[in-house]
XYZ file of N, CA and C in Angstrom:
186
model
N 34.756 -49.215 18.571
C 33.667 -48.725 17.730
C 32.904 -49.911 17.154
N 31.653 -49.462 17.432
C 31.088 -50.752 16.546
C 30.589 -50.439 14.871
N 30.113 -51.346 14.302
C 30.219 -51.793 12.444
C 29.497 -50.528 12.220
N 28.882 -50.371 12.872
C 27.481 -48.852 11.913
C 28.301 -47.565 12.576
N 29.159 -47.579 13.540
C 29.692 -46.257 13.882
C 31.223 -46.092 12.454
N 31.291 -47.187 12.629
C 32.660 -47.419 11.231
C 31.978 -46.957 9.834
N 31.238 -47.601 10.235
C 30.319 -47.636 8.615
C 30.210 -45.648 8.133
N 29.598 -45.349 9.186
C 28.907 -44.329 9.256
C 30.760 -43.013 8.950
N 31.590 -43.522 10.044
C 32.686 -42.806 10.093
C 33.402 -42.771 8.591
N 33.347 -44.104 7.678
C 33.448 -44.040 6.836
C 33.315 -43.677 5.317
N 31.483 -43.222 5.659
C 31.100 -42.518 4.701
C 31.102 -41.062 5.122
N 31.410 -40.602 5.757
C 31.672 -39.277 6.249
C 32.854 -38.634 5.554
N 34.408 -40.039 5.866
C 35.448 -39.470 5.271
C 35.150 -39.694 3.700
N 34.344 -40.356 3.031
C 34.063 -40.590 1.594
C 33.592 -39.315 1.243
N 32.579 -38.660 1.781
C 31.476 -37.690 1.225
C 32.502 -36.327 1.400
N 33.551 -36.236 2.545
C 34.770 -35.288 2.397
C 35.861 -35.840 1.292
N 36.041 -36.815 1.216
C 37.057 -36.524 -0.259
C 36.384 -36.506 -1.769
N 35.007 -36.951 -1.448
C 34.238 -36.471 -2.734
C 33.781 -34.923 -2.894
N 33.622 -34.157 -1.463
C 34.004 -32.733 -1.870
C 34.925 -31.862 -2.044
N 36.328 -32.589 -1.602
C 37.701 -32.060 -1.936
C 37.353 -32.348 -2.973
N 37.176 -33.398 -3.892
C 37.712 -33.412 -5.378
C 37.020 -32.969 -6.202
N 35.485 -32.633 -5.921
C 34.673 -31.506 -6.316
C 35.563 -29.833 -6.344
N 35.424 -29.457 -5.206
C 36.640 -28.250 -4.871
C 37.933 -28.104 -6.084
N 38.454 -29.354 -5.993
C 39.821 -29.288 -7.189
C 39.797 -29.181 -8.349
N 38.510 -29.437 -9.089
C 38.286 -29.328 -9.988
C 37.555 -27.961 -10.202
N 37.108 -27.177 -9.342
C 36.130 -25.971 -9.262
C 37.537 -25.082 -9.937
N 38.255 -25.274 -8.743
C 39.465 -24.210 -8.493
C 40.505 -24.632 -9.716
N 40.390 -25.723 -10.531
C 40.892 -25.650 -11.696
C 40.477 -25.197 -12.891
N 38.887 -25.155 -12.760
C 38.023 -24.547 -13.689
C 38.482 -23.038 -13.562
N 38.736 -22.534 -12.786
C 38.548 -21.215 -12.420
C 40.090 -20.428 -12.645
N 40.593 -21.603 -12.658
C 42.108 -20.809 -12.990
C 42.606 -21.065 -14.494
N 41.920 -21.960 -14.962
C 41.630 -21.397 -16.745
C 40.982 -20.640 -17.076
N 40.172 -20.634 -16.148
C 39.298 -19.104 -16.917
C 40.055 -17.867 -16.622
N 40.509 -17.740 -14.998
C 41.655 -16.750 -15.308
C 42.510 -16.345 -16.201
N 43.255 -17.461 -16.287
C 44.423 -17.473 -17.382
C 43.904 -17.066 -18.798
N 42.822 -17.264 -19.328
C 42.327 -16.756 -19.960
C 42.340 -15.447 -20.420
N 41.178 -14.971 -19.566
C 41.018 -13.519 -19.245
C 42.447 -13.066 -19.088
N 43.410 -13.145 -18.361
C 44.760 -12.406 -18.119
C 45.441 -12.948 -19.478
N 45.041 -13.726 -20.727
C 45.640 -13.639 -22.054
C 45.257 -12.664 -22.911
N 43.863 -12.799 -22.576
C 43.468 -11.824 -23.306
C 43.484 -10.184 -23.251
N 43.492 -9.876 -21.751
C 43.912 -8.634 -21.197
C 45.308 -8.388 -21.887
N 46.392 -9.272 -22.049
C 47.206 -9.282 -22.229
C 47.952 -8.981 -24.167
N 46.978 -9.155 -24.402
C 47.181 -9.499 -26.031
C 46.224 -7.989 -26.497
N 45.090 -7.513 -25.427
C 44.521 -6.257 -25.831
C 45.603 -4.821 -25.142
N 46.578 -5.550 -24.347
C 47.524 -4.714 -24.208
C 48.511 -4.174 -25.154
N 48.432 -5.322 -25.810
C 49.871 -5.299 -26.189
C 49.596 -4.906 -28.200
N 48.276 -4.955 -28.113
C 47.776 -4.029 -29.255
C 47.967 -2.735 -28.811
N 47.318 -2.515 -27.750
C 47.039 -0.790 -27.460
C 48.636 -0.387 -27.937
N 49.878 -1.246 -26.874
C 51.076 -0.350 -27.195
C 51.227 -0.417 -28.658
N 51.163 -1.697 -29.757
C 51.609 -1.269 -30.489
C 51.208 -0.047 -31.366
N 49.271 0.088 -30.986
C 49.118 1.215 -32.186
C 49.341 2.712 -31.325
N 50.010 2.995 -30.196
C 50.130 4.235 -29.301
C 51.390 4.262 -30.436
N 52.347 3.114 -30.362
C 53.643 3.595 -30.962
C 53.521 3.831 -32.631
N 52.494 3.272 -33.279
C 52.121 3.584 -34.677
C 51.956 4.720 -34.590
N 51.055 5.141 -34.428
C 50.623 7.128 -33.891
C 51.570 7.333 -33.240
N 52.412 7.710 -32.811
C 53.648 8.641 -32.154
C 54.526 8.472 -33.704
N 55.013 7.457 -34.018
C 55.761 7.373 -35.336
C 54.769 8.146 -36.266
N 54.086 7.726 -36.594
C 53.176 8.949 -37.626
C 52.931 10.267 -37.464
N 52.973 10.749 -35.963
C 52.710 12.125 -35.697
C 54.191 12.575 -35.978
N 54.979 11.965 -35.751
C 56.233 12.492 -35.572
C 56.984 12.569 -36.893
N 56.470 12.236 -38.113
C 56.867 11.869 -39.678
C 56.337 13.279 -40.214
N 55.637 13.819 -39.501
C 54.423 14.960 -40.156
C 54.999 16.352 -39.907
């Protein structure tokens, strides 16, 4: 190979690990935001049960 086919081969593999590491960071952005959302889903769950079981205890006092 000659210097400009290297050259050239070289910024090729550069401009692919500068979009893998673009990518890794996307897909890390994105799985905090998940985690997120599935905390919060999680915490509006876990209200709902407790006030279903507030009301069942109160209906059931009456």
């Amino acid at each position: 190979m000659k210097n400009a086919e290297l050259d050239d081969e070289l910024n090729r593999i550069a401009q692919i690990e500068s979009e893998a590491r673009a990518l890794r960071v996307r897909a890390s952005e994105e799985r905090t935001q998940a985690d997120e959302k599935l905390r919060h889903a999680l915490e509006n769950l876990d209200q709902q049960l407790k006030d279903h079981e507030t009301d069942r205890l109160n209906r059931s006092r009456r």
